[in-house]
Amino acid sequence: MAFELYKPGPTSTTPMEDWLASGAIAAGDVVKLVAAASATAQGKVSVITGGQAGTDYSYGVAAHAAANGEHVAIIPHRSGQVWKADAAADCDNTNIGALTTYLAATTLAVTTGGTISNNGNRVVIIGHEGPASARKYLVVFNHATIIGG
């Protein structure tokens, strides 16, 4: 699971919204809003494109997996949320507060360093859970790269 709500958890009491999946979505994927046909009764979401130069604005995180066209519960971004996120490498406290973090292109794992442009800097690291080798950062989403919240 790439992202899991850490605060204000637990997920069972967190307000969620029902959307249709546009493409396969895994539990914990960060999603964006996508256009649907005008006759469609419900909006769609798809997985964001990660990377240092990402241009997507994220909307929330999938609470469970869904195949293309299936209903998926989304936890929308809100102020005050802290997320537990997979890290691409062992956690390093020197990365706390750094603005050089991005989500890996294929895994959406939190990655540090590099040249960031557009909406690449999606999250800010505020800590980590467990030993550094557990690879679990605590992060907040960068408000400049989200819709809502």
JSON list of C-alpha atoms in Angstrom, two decimals:
[
{"chain": "A", "resi": 1, "resn": "MET", "atom": "CA", "xyz": [0.00, 0.00, 0.00]},
{"chain": "A", "resi": 2, "resn": "ALA", "atom": "CA", "xyz": [1.66, 3.22, -1.14]},
{"chain": "A", "resi": 3, "resn": "PHE", "atom": "CA", "xyz": [-0.29, 5.57, 1.19]},
{"chain": "A", "resi": 4, "resn": "GLU", "atom": "CA", "xyz": [-2.32, 4.92, 4.33]},
{"chain": "A", "resi": 5, "resn": "LEU", "atom": "CA", "xyz": [-4.09, 7.53, 6.46]},
{"chain": "A", "resi": 6, "resn": "TYR", "atom": "CA", "xyz": [-2.12, 7.90, 9.71]},
{"chain": "A", "resi": 7, "resn": "LYS", "atom": "CA", "xyz": [-3.87, 10.88, 11.28]},
{"chain": "A", "resi": 8, "resn": "PRO", "atom": "CA", "xyz": [-6.76, 11.40, 11.84]},
{"chain": "A", "resi": 9, "resn": "GLY", "atom": "CA", "xyz": [-7.22, 7.61, 11.49]},
{"chain": "A", "resi": 10, "resn": "PRO", "atom": "CA", "xyz": [-8.62, 5.04, 11.48]},
{"chain": "A", "resi": 11, "resn": "THR", "atom": "CA", "xyz": [-9.82, 4.66, 7.92]},
{"chain": "A", "resi": 12, "resn": "SER", "atom": "CA", "xyz": [-13.10, 3.06, 9.09]},
{"chain": "A", "resi": 13, "resn": "THR", "atom": "CA", "xyz": [-14.29, 6.42, 10.48]},
{"chain": "A", "resi": 14, "resn": "THR", "atom": "CA", "xyz": [-12.81, 8.62, 7.76]},
{"chain": "A", "resi": 15, "resn": "PRO", "atom": "CA", "xyz": [-15.24, 10.31, 5.36]},
{"chain": "A", "resi": 16, "resn": "MET", "atom": "CA", "xyz": [-14.88, 8.78, 1.90]},
{"chain": "A", "resi": 17, "resn": "GLU", "atom": "CA", "xyz": [-16.35, 9.54, -1.50]},
{"chain": "A", "resi": 18, "resn": "ASP", "atom": "CA", "xyz": [-17.60, 7.09, -4.12]},
{"chain": "A", "resi": 19, "resn": "TRP", "atom": "CA", "xyz": [-16.06, 7.45, -7.61]},
{"chain": "A", "resi": 20, "resn": "LEU", "atom": "CA", "xyz": [-15.63, 5.27, -10.69]},
{"chain": "A", "resi": 21, "resn": "ALA", "atom": "CA", "xyz": [-12.15, 3.97, -11.47]},
{"chain": "A", "resi": 22, "resn": "SER", "atom": "CA", "xyz": [-10.67, 4.97, -14.81]},
{"chain": "A", "resi": 23, "resn": "GLY", "atom": "CA", "xyz": [-8.10, 2.22, -15.19]},
{"chain": "A", "resi": 24, "resn": "ALA", "atom": "CA", "xyz": [-6.92, -0.13, -12.44]},
{"chain": "A", "resi": 25, "resn": "ILE", "atom": "CA", "xyz": [-6.42, 1.45, -9.02]},
{"chain": "A", "resi": 26, "resn": "ALA", "atom": "CA", "xyz": [-4.65, -0.23, -6.08]},
{"chain": "A", "resi": 27, "resn": "ALA", "atom": "CA", "xyz": [-5.37, 0.41, -2.42]},
{"chain": "A", "resi": 28, "resn": "GLY", "atom": "CA", "xyz": [-3.26, 3.38, -1.32]},
{"chain": "A", "resi": 29, "resn": "ASP", "atom": "CA", "xyz": [-2.79, 4.85, -4.79]},
{"chain": "A", "resi": 30, "resn": "VAL", "atom": "CA", "xyz": [-2.86, 8.64, -5.07]},
{"chain": "A", "resi": 31, "resn": "VAL", "atom": "CA", "xyz": [-5.58, 9.62, -7.54]},
{"chain": "A", "resi": 32, "resn": "LYS", "atom": "CA", "xyz": [-6.61, 12.58, -9.69]},
{"chain": "A", "resi": 33, "resn": "LEU", "atom": "CA", "xyz": [-9.96, 13.61, -11.12]},
{"chain": "A", "resi": 34, "resn": "VAL", "atom": "CA", "xyz": [-10.49, 12.74, -14.80]},
{"chain": "A", "resi": 35, "resn": "ALA", "atom": "CA", "xyz": [-13.13, 13.76, -17.31]},
{"chain": "A", "resi": 36, "resn": "ALA", "atom": "CA", "xyz": [-16.07, 11.43, -17.84]},
{"chain": "A", "resi": 37, "resn": "ALA", "atom": "CA", "xyz": [-18.59, 11.32, -20.70]},
{"chain": "A", "resi": 38, "resn": "SER", "atom": "CA", "xyz": [-21.32, 13.94, -20.33]},
{"chain": "A", "resi": 39, "resn": "ALA", "atom": "CA", "xyz": [-24.00, 11.26, -19.92]},
{"chain": "A", "resi": 40, "resn": "THR", "atom": "CA", "xyz": [-22.08, 9.57, -17.09]},
{"chain": "A", "resi": 41, "resn": "ALA", "atom": "CA", "xyz": [-23.86, 9.89, -13.76]},
{"chain": "A", "resi": 42, "resn": "GLN", "atom": "CA", "xyz": [-20.69, 9.68, -11.71]},
{"chain": "A", "resi": 43, "resn": "GLY", "atom": "CA", "xyz": [-17.22, 11.21, -11.78]},
{"chain": "A", "resi": 44, "resn": "LYS", "atom": "CA", "xyz": [-14.03, 9.26, -12.43]},
{"chain": "A", "resi": 45, "resn": "VAL", "atom": "CA", "xyz": [-10.59, 9.07, -10.87]},
{"chain": "A", "resi": 46, "resn": "SER", "atom": "CA", "xyz": [-7.32, 7.56, -12.05]},
{"chain": "A", "resi": 47, "resn": "VAL", "atom": "CA", "xyz": [-3.84, 7.09, -10.61]},
{"chain": "A", "resi": 48, "resn": "ILE", "atom": "CA", "xyz": [-1.62, 10.16, -10.83]},
{"chain": "A", "resi": 49, "resn": "THR", "atom": "CA", "xyz": [1.56, 10.14, -12.86]},
{"chain": "A", "resi": 50, "resn": "GLY", "atom": "CA", "xyz": [4.51, 10.29, -10.47]},
{"chain": "A", "resi": 51, "resn": "GLY", "atom": "CA", "xyz": [8.00, 11.57, -11.13]},
{"chain": "A", "resi": 52, "resn": "GLN", "atom": "CA", "xyz": [10.07, 14.66, -10.46]},
{"chain": "A", "resi": 53, "resn": "ALA", "atom": "CA", "xyz": [8.25, 16.71, -13.09]},
{"chain": "A", "resi": 54, "resn": "GLY", "atom": "CA", "xyz": [4.69, 15.47, -12.49]},
{"chain": "A", "resi": 55, "resn": "THR", "atom": "CA", "xyz": [1.93, 17.78, -13.71]},
{"chain": "A", "resi": 56, "resn": "ASP", "atom": "CA", "xyz": [-1.17, 16.10, -12.24]},
{"chain": "A", "resi": 57, "resn": "TYR", "atom": "CA", "xyz": [-3.05, 17.63, -9.32]},
{"chain": "A", "resi": 58, "resn": "SER", "atom": "CA", "xyz": [-4.00, 14.93, -6.81]},
{"chain": "A", "resi": 59, "resn": "TYR", "atom": "CA", "xyz": [-7.44, 14.65, -5.25]},
{"chain": "A", "resi": 60, "resn": "GLY", "atom": "CA", "xyz": [-7.11, 11.88, -2.68]},
{"chain": "A", "resi": 61, "resn": "VAL", "atom": "CA", "xyz": [-6.08, 8.31, -1.91]},
{"chain": "A", "resi": 62, "resn": "ALA", "atom": "CA", "xyz": [-7.88, 5.08, -2.79]},
{"chain": "A", "resi": 63, "resn": "ALA", "atom": "CA", "xyz": [-9.17, 3.16, 0.24]},
{"chain": "A", "resi": 64, "resn": "HIS", "atom": "CA", "xyz": [-9.29, -0.13, -1.69]},
{"chain": "A", "resi": 65, "resn": "ALA", "atom": "CA", "xyz": [-8.46, -1.60, -5.08]},
{"chain": "A", "resi": 66, "resn": "ALA", "atom": "CA", "xyz": [-10.78, -1.31, -8.07]},
{"chain": "A", "resi": 67, "resn": "ALA", "atom": "CA", "xyz": [-10.71, -2.40, -11.70]},
{"chain": "A", "resi": 68, "resn": "ASN", "atom": "CA", "xyz": [-11.56, -0.08, -14.57]},
{"chain": "A", "resi": 69, "resn": "GLY", "atom": "CA", "xyz": [-15.22, 0.99, -14.33]},
{"chain": "A", "resi": 70, "resn": "GLU", "atom": "CA", "xyz": [-15.73, -0.26, -10.77]},
{"chain": "A", "resi": 71, "resn": "HIS", "atom": "CA", "xyz": [-16.72, 1.89, -7.81]},
{"chain": "A", "resi": 72, "resn": "VAL", "atom": "CA", "xyz": [-13.82, 2.97, -5.60]},
{"chain": "A", "resi": 73, "resn": "ALA", "atom": "CA", "xyz": [-13.88, 4.73, -2.23]},
{"chain": "A", "resi": 74, "resn": "ILE", "atom": "CA", "xyz": [-11.55, 7.74, -2.13]},
{"chain": "A", "resi": 75, "resn": "ILE", "atom": "CA", "xyz": [-10.28, 9.56, 0.95]},
{"chain": "A", "resi": 76, "resn": "PRO", "atom": "CA", "xyz": [-10.09, 13.16, -0.28]},
{"chain": "A", "resi": 77, "resn": "HIS", "atom": "CA", "xyz": [-7.18, 15.35, 0.82]},
{"chain": "A", "resi": 78, "resn": "ARG", "atom": "CA", "xyz": [-8.06, 17.47, 3.85]},
{"chain": "A", "resi": 79, "resn": "SER", "atom": "CA", "xyz": [-6.09, 19.89, 5.98]},
{"chain": "A", "resi": 80, "resn": "GLY", "atom": "CA", "xyz": [-4.47, 18.26, 9.00]},
{"chain": "A", "resi": 81, "resn": "GLN", "atom": "CA", "xyz": [-4.08, 14.80, 7.48]},
{"chain": "A", "resi": 82, "resn": "VAL", "atom": "CA", "xyz": [-0.86, 12.88, 8.01]},
{"chain": "A", "resi": 83, "resn": "TRP", "atom": "CA", "xyz": [-0.18, 9.90, 5.75]},
{"chain": "A", "resi": 84, "resn": "LYS", "atom": "CA", "xyz": [2.07, 6.90, 6.22]},
{"chain": "A", "resi": 85, "resn": "ALA", "atom": "CA", "xyz": [3.82, 6.37, 2.90]},
{"chain": "A", "resi": 86, "resn": "ASP", "atom": "CA", "xyz": [6.13, 3.79, 1.41]},
{"chain": "A", "resi": 87, "resn": "ALA", "atom": "CA", "xyz": [9.68, 5.10, 0.98]},
{"chain": "A", "resi": 88, "resn": "ALA", "atom": "CA", "xyz": [11.86, 4.17, -1.99]},
{"chain": "A", "resi": 89, "resn": "ALA", "atom": "CA", "xyz": [14.90, 3.79, 0.31]},
{"chain": "A", "resi": 90, "resn": "ASP", "atom": "CA", "xyz": [15.65, 3.61, 4.03]},
{"chain": "A", "resi": 91, "resn": "CYS", "atom": "CA", "xyz": [14.24, 6.64, 5.87]},
{"chain": "A", "resi": 92, "resn": "ASP", "atom": "CA", "xyz": [16.65, 9.47, 6.57]},
{"chain": "A", "resi": 93, "resn": "ASN", "atom": "CA", "xyz": [15.85, 12.19, 9.12]},
{"chain": "A", "resi": 94, "resn": "THR", "atom": "CA", "xyz": [17.83, 14.73, 7.11]},
{"chain": "A", "resi": 95, "resn": "ASN", "atom": "CA", "xyz": [14.94, 14.66, 4.59]},
{"chain": "A", "resi": 96, "resn": "ILE", "atom": "CA", "xyz": [12.38, 15.95, 7.10]},
{"chain": "A", "resi": 97, "resn": "GLY", "atom": "CA", "xyz": [10.93, 19.19, 5.75]},
{"chain": "A", "resi": 98, "resn": "ALA", "atom": "CA", "xyz": [12.88, 18.98, 2.49]},
{"chain": "A", "resi": 99, "resn": "LEU", "atom": "CA", "xyz": [11.22, 20.28, -0.65]},
{"chain": "A", "resi": 100, "resn": "THR", "atom": "CA", "xyz": [13.07, 17.82, -2.87]},
{"chain": "A", "resi": 101, "resn": "THR", "atom": "CA", "xyz": [10.69, 14.89, -2.42]},
{"chain": "A", "resi": 102, "resn": "TYR", "atom": "CA", "xyz": [8.62, 13.31, -5.17]},
{"chain": "A", "resi": 103, "resn": "LEU", "atom": "CA", "xyz": [6.64, 10.13, -5.83]},
{"chain": "A", "resi": 104, "resn": "ALA", "atom": "CA", "xyz": [8.38, 7.51, -7.92]},
{"chain": "A", "resi": 105, "resn": "ALA", "atom": "CA", "xyz": [6.92, 7.20, -11.41]},
{"chain": "A", "resi": 106, "resn": "THR", "atom": "CA", "xyz": [5.76, 3.58, -11.18]},
{"chain": "A", "resi": 107, "resn": "THR", "atom": "CA", "xyz": [5.48, 2.75, -7.46]},
{"chain": "A", "resi": 108, "resn": "LEU", "atom": "CA", "xyz": [4.45, 6.16, -6.04]},
{"chain": "A", "resi": 109, "resn": "ALA", "atom": "CA", "xyz": [6.97, 5.54, -3.23]},
{"chain": "A", "resi": 110, "resn": "VAL", "atom": "CA", "xyz": [8.34, 8.70, -1.59]},
{"chain": "A", "resi": 111, "resn": "THR", "atom": "CA", "xyz": [11.71, 9.47, -3.14]},
{"chain": "A", "resi": 112, "resn": "THR", "atom": "CA", "xyz": [14.14, 12.20, -2.15]},
{"chain": "A", "resi": 113, "resn": "GLY", "atom": "CA", "xyz": [16.64, 14.36, -4.00]},
{"chain": "A", "resi": 114, "resn": "GLY", "atom": "CA", "xyz": [16.83, 15.46, -7.58]},
{"chain": "A", "resi": 115, "resn": "THR", "atom": "CA", "xyz": [15.51, 18.42, -9.50]},
{"chain": "A", "resi": 116, "resn": "ILE", "atom": "CA", "xyz": [11.81, 19.02, -8.92]},
{"chain": "A", "resi": 117, "resn": "SER", "atom": "CA", "xyz": [9.57, 20.90, -11.35]},
{"chain": "A", "resi": 118, "resn": "ASN", "atom": "CA", "xyz": [5.86, 21.43, -11.98]},
{"chain": "A", "resi": 119, "resn": "ASN", "atom": "CA", "xyz": [3.92, 19.44, -9.36]},
{"chain": "A", "resi": 120, "resn": "GLY", "atom": "CA", "xyz": [6.74, 17.00, -8.64]},
{"chain": "A", "resi": 121, "resn": "ASN", "atom": "CA", "xyz": [7.02, 17.97, -4.96]},
{"chain": "A", "resi": 122, "resn": "ARG", "atom": "CA", "xyz": [3.78, 16.30, -3.83]},
{"chain": "A", "resi": 123, "resn": "VAL", "atom": "CA", "xyz": [4.59, 15.59, -0.19]},
{"chain": "A", "resi": 124, "resn": "VAL", "atom": "CA", "xyz": [6.64, 16.99, 2.66]},
{"chain": "A", "resi": 125, "resn": "ILE", "atom": "CA", "xyz": [8.24, 14.47, 5.03]},
{"chain": "A", "resi": 126, "resn": "ILE", "atom": "CA", "xyz": [7.51, 15.20, 8.69]},
{"chain": "A", "resi": 127, "resn": "GLY", "atom": "CA", "xyz": [8.89, 12.00, 10.23]},
{"chain": "A", "resi": 128, "resn": "HIS", "atom": "CA", "xyz": [9.01, 8.24, 9.87]},
{"chain": "A", "resi": 129, "resn": "GLU", "atom": "CA", "xyz": [7.44, 5.25, 11.58]},
{"chain": "A", "resi": 130, "resn": "GLY", "atom": "CA", "xyz": [9.59, 2.47, 12.98]},
{"chain": "A", "resi": 131, "resn": "PRO", "atom": "CA", "xyz": [13.24, 1.91, 12.15]},
{"chain": "A", "resi": 132, "resn": "ALA", "atom": "CA", "xyz": [14.72, 3.56, 9.07]},
{"chain": "A", "resi": 133, "resn": "SER", "atom": "CA", "xyz": [14.82, 0.18, 7.35]},
{"chain": "A", "resi": 134, "resn": "ALA", "atom": "CA", "xyz": [11.00, -0.13, 7.62]},
{"chain": "A", "resi": 135, "resn": "ARG", "atom": "CA", "xyz": [10.81, 2.48, 4.82]},
{"chain": "A", "resi": 136, "resn": "LYS", "atom": "CA", "xyz": [7.66, 4.23, 6.11]},
{"chain": "A", "resi": 137, "resn": "TYR", "atom": "CA", "xyz": [7.68, 8.04, 6.01]},
{"chain": "A", "resi": 138, "resn": "LEU", "atom": "CA", "xyz": [5.04, 10.21, 7.65]},
{"chain": "A", "resi": 139, "resn": "VAL", "atom": "CA", "xyz": [4.08, 12.91, 5.17]},
{"chain": "A", "resi": 140, "resn": "VAL", "atom": "CA", "xyz": [1.65, 15.73, 4.47]},
{"chain": "A", "resi": 141, "resn": "PHE", "atom": "CA", "xyz": [0.54, 16.55, 0.95]},
{"chain": "A", "resi": 142, "resn": "ASN", "atom": "CA", "xyz": [1.85, 19.80, -0.49]},
{"chain": "A", "resi": 143, "resn": "HIS", "atom": "CA", "xyz": [-1.25, 22.04, -0.82]},
{"chain": "A", "resi": 144, "resn": "ALA", "atom": "CA", "xyz": [0.11, 23.53, -4.05]},
{"chain": "A", "resi": 145, "resn": "THR", "atom": "CA", "xyz": [-0.25, 20.15, -5.78]},
{"chain": "A", "resi": 146, "resn": "ILE", "atom": "CA", "xyz": [-3.72, 19.08, -4.68]},
{"chain": "A", "resi": 147, "resn": "ILE", "atom": "CA", "xyz": [-7.32, 19.89, -5.57]},
{"chain": "A", "resi": 148, "resn": "GLY", "atom": "CA", "xyz": [-9.43, 20.61, -2.50]},
{"chain": "A", "resi": 149, "resn": "GLY", "atom": "CA", "xyz": [-8.23, 20.22, 1.05]}
]
